[in-house]
Short mmCIF file of C-alpha atoms and ligand atoms in Angstrom, two decimals:
data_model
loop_
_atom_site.label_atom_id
_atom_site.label_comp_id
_atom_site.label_asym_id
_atom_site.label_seq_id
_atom_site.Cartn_x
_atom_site.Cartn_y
_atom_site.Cartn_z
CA UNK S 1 0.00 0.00 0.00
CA UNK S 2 1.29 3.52 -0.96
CA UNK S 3 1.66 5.85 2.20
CA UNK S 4 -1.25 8.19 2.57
CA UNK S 5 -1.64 11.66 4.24
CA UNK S 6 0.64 14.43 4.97
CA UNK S 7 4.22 13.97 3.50
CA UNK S 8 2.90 11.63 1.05
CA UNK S 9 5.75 12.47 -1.46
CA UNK S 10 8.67 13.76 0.60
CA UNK S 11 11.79 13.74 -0.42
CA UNK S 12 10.58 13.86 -4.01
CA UNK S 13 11.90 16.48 -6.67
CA UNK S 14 8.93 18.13 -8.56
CA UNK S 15 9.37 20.57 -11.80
CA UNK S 16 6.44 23.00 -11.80
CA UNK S 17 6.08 24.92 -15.34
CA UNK S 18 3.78 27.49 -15.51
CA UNK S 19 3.32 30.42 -12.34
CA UNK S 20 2.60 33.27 -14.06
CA UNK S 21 0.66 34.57 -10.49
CA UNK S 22 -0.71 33.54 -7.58
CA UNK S 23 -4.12 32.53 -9.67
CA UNK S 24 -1.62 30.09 -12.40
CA UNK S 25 -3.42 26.65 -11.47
CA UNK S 26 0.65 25.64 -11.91
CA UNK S 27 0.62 27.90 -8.30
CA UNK S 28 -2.32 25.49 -6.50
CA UNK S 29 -0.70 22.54 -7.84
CA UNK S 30 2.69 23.74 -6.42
CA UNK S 31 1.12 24.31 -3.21
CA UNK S 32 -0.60 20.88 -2.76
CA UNK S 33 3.03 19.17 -3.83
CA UNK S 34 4.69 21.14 -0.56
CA UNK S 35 2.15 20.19 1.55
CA UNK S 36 2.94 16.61 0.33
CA UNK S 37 6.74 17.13 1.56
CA UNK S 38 7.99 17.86 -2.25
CA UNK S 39 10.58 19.79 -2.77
CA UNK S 40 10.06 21.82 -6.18
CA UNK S 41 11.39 23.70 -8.85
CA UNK S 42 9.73 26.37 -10.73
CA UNK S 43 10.19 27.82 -13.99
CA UNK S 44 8.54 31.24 -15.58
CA UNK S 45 8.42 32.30 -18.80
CA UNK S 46 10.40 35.57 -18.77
CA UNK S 47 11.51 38.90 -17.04
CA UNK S 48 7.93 40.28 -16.67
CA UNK S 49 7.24 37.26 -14.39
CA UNK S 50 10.15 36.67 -12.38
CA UNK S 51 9.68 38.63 -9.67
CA UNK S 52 6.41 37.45 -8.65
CA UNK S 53 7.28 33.25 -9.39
CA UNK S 54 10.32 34.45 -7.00
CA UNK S 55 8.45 35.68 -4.29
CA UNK S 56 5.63 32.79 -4.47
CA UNK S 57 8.66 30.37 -4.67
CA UNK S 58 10.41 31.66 -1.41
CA UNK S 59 7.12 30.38 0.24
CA UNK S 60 8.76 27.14 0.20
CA UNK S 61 11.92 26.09 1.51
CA UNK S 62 14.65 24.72 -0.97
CA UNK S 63 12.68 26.28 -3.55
CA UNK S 64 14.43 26.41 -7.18
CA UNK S 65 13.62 29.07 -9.75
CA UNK S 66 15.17 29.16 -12.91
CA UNK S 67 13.58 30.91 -16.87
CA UNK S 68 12.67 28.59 -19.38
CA UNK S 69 10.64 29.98 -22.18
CA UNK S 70 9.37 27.15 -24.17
CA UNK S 71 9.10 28.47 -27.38
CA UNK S 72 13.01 28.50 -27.89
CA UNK S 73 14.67 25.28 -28.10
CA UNK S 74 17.93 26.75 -26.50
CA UNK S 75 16.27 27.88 -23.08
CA UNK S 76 14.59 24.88 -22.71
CA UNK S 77 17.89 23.08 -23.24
CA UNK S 78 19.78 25.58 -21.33
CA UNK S 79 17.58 24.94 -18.50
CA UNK S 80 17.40 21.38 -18.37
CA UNK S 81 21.34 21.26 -18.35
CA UNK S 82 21.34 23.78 -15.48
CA UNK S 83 18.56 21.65 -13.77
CA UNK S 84 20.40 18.37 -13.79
CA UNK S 85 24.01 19.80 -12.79
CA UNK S 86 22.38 21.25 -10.14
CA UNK S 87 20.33 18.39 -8.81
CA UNK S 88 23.24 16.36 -9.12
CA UNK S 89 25.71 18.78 -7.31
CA UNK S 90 22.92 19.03 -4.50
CA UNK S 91 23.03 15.12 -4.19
CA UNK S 92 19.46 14.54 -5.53
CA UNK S 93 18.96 11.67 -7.00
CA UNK S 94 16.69 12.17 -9.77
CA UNK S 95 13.82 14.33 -10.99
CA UNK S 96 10.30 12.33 -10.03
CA UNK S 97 8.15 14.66 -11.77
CA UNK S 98 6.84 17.49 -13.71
CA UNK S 99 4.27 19.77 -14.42
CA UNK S 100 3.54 20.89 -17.65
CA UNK S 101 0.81 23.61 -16.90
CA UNK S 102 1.38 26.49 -20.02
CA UNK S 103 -0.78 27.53 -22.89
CA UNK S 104 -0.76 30.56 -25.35
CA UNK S 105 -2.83 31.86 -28.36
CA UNK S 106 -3.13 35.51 -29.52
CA UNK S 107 -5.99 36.89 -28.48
CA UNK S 108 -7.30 37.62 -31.70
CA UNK S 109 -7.08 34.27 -32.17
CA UNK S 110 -9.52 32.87 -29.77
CA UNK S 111 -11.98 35.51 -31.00
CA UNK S 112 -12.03 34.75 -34.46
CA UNK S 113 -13.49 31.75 -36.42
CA UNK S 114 -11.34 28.93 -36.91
CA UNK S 115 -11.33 28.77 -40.06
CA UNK S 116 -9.71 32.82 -40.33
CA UNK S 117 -6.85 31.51 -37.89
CA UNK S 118 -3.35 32.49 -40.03
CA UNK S 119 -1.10 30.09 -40.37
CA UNK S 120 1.06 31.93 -37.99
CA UNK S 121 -1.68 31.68 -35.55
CA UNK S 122 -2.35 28.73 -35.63
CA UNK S 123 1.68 27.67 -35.48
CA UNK S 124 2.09 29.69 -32.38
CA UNK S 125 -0.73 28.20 -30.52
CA UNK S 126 0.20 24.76 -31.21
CA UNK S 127 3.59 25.46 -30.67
CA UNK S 128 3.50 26.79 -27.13
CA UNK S 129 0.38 24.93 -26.20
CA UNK S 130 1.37 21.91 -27.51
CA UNK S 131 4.95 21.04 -28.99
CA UNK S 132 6.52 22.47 -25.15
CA UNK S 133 5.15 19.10 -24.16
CA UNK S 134 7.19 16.80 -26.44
CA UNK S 135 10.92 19.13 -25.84
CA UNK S 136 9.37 19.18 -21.68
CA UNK S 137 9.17 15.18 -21.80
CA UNK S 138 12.50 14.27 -24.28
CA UNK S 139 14.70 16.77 -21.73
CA UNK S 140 12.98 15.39 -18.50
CA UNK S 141 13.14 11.65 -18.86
CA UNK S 142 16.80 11.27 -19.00
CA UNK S 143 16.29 13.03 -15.56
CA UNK S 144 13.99 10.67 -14.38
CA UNK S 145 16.11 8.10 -13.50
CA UNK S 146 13.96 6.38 -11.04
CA UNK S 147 10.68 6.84 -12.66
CA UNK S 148 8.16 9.32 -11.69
CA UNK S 149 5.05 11.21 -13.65
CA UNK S 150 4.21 13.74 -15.72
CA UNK S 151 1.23 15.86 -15.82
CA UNK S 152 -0.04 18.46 -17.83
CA UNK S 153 -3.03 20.04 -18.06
CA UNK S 154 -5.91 20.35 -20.64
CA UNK S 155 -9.75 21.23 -21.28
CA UNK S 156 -12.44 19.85 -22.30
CA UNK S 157 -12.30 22.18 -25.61
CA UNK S 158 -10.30 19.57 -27.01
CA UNK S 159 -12.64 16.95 -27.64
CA UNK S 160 -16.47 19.17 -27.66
CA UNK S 161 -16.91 22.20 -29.93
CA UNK S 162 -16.23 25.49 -26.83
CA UNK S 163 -17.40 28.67 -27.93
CA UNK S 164 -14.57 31.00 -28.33
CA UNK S 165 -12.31 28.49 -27.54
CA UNK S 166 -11.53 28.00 -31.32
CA UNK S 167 -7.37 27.52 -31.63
CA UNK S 168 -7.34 26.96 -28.39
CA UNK S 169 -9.24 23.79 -28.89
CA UNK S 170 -7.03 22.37 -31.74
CA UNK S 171 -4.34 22.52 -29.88
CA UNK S 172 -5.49 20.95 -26.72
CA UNK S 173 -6.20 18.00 -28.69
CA UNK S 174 -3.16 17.94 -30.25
CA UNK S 175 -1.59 18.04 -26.64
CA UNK S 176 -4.56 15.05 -25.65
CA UNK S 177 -2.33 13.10 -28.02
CA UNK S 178 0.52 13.04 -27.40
CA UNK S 179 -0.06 12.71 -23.50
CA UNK S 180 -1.36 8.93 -24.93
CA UNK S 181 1.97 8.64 -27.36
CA UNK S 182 4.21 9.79 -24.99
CA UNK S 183 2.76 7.47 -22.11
CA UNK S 184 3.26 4.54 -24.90
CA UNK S 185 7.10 5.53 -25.46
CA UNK S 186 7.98 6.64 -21.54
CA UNK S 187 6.18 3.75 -19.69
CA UNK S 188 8.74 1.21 -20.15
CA UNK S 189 11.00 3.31 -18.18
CA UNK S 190 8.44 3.86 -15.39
CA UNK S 191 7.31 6.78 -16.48
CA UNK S 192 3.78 8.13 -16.43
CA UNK S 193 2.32 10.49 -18.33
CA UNK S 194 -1.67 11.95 -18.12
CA UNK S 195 -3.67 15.06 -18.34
CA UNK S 196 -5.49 17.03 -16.07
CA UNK S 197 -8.69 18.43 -17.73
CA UNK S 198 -9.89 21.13 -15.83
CA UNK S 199 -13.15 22.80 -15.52
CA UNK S 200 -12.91 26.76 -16.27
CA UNK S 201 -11.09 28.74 -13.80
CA UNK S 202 -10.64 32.55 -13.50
CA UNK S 203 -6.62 32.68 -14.29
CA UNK S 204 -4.90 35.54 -16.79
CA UNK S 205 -4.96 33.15 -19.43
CA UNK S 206 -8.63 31.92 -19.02
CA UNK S 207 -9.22 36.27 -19.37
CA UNK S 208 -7.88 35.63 -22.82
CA UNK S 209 -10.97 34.01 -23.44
CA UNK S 210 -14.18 35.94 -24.78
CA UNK S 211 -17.23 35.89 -22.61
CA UNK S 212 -15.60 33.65 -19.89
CA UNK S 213 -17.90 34.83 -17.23
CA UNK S 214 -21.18 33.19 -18.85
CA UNK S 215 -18.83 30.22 -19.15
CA UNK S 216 -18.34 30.13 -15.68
CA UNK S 217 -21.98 31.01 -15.00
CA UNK S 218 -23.39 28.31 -16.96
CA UNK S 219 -20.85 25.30 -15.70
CA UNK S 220 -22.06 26.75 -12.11
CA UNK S 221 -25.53 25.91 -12.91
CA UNK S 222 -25.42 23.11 -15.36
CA UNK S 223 -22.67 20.94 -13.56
CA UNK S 224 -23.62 18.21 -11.37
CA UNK S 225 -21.47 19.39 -8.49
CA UNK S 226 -23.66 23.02 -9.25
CA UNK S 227 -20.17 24.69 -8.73
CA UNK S 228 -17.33 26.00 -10.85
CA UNK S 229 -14.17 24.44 -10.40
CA UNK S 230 -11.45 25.24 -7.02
CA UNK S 231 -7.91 25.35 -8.47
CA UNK S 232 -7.22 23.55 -5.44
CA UNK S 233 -9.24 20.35 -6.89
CA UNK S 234 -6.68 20.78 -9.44
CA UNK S 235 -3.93 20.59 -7.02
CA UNK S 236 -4.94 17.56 -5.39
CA UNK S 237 -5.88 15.56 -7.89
CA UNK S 238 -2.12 16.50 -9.57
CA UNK S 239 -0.52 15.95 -6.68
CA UNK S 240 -2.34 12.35 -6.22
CA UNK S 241 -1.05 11.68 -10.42
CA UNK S 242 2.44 12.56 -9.40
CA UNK S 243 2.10 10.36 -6.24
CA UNK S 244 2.79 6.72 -5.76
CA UNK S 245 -0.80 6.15 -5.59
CA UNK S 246 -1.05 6.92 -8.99
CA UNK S 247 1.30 4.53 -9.90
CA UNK S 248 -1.48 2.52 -12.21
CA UNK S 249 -2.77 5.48 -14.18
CA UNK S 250 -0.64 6.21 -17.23
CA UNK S 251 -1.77 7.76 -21.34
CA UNK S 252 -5.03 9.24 -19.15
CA UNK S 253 -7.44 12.24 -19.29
CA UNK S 254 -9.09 12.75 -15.50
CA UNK S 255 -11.91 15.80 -15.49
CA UNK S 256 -11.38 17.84 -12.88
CA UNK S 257 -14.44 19.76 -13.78
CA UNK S 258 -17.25 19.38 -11.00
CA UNK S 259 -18.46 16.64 -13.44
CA UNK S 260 -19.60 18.99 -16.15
CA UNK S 261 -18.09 16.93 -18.78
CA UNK S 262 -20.48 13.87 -18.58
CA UNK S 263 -23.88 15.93 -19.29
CA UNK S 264 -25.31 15.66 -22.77
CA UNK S 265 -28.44 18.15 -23.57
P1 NAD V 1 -1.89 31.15 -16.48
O1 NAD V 1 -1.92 32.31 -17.43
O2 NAD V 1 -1.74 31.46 -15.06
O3 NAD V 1 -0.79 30.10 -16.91
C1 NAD V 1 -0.33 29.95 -18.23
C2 NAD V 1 1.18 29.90 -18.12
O4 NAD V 1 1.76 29.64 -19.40
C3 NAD V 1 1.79 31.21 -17.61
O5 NAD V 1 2.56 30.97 -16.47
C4 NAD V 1 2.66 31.66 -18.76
O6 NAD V 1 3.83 32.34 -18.33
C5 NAD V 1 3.00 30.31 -19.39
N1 NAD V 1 3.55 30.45 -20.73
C6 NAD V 1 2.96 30.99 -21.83
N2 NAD V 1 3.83 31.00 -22.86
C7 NAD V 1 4.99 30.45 -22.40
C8 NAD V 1 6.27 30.22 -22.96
N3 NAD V 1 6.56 30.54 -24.23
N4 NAD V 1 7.24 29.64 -22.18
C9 NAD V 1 6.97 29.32 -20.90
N5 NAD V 1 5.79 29.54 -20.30
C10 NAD V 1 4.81 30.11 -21.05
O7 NAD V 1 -3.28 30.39 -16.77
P2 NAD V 1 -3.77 28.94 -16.29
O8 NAD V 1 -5.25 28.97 -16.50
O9 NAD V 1 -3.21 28.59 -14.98
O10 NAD V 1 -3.18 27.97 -17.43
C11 NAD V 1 -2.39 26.85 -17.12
C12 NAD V 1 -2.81 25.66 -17.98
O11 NAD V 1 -4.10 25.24 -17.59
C13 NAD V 1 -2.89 25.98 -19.47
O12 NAD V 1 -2.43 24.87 -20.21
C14 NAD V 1 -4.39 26.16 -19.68
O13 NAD V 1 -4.79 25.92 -21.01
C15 NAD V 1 -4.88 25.06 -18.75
N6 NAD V 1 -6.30 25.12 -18.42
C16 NAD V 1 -6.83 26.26 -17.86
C17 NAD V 1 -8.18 26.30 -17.56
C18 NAD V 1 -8.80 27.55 -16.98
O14 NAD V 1 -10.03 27.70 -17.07
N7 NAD V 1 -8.03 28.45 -16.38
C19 NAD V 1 -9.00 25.18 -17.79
C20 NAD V 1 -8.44 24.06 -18.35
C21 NAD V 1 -7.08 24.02 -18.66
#
């Protein structure tokens, strides 16, 4: 039987990817890991954020923040070289996990149509929203020596037509994917890889979205829970993925969405 309760997962290393603020769902699932003993690293995205990831990291203890902006192959490899020399030089073992919690479309994007999404559009969406998962996982594994998980997260505008959610959608199925290929390829080295689809949430990216507030209105009423979804659900149910007792669950979409995603008309 796995251990249960507080400290669940100490002495694990997590990789968190994704505080923008303290409303990033990255930042609830970062604060269920340290209340499960992890000890975590955090990445943000770039200058604008750093300040603020640095101040929400310095909440916990032994805390690492470094930049990685996933849309350059060179940071992403600069920062999984730095990563690894300095596990290593601390006497970690190994990385056990990682959270892959990062999305991007222009706005314009996600307002428009998608069939009048440009080809650039379209390429940066994916790109960001998508591809980051496959350089995340192929720079991570050789870190995960002894196993461990990885989780990213994903909405339900990937499989069921979203209004305004357009690009967005496209590309969460694209990410749906490969959470089921990569899974394939990493399991035989014990490591697991799912998706956490999560009902909407108020976060700066979710603002991107047109109308989000009758989105959030309507899941409140419709949803079989009859609430919108606590980012803290999110946290918990990432923290139990990355946990031993997760060990079974690999290639996986779980709904962290009050249940909204089962209802039909
Ligand atoms: P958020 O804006 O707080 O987080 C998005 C993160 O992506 C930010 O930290 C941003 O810095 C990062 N990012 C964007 N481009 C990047 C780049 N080039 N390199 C590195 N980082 C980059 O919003 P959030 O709602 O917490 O989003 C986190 C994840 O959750 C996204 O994948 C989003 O699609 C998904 N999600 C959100 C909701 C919701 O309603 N909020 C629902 C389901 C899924």
């Amino acid at each position: 039987m796995p251990e249960t309760g507080a400290g669940m997962m100490a002495g694990k290393t997590v990789l968190v990817m994704g505080i923008a603020n303290r409303w990033s769902l990255a930042y609830a699932i970062a604060q269920a890991l340290a209340r499960q003993g992890v000890e975590l690293v955090l990445t943000y995205q770039g200058e604008r954020v750093k300040r603020a990831v640095e101040d929400l990291g310095a909440e916990w203890h032994g805390t690492r923040v470094y930049p990685c902006d996933v849309s350059q192959d060179a940071s992403v490899a600069e920062f999984f070289e730095r990563l690894g020399a300095d596990l290593a030089a601390a006497g970690r073992r190994a990385l056990d996990g990682v959270v892959h919690s990062i999305a991007f479309a222009n706005k314009e994007d996600l307002e428009r149509p998608l069939a009048d999404t440009s080809r650039a559009g379209f390429a940066l969406a994916l790109d960001v929203s998508a591809y980051s998962l496959v350089a995340v996982a192929r720079y991570a594994a050789p870190l995960m020596t002894e196993g461990g998980a990885i989780v990213t997260l994903t909405y339900l505008g990937a499989t069921r037509v979203v209004t305004n959610y357009n690009v967005m959608g496209v590309a969460k199925a694209a990410l749906e994917a490969e959470v089921r290929y990569l899974a394939s390829e990493l399991g035989p080295q014990g490591i697991r890889v799912n998706a956490i689809s999560a009902g909407p949430i108020k976060t700066a990216s979710a603002r991107a979205i047109k109308d989000f507030s009758s989105i959030l209105d309507h899941v409140a009423q419709r949803a079989p829970l009859r609430r919108v979804t606590d980012p803290a659900e999110v946290g918990d149910t990432a923290a139990f993925l990355l946990s031993d007792a997760g060990r079974g669950v690999t290639g996986d979409v779980i709904f962290v969405d009050s249940g909204y995603h089962i209802l039909g008309v």
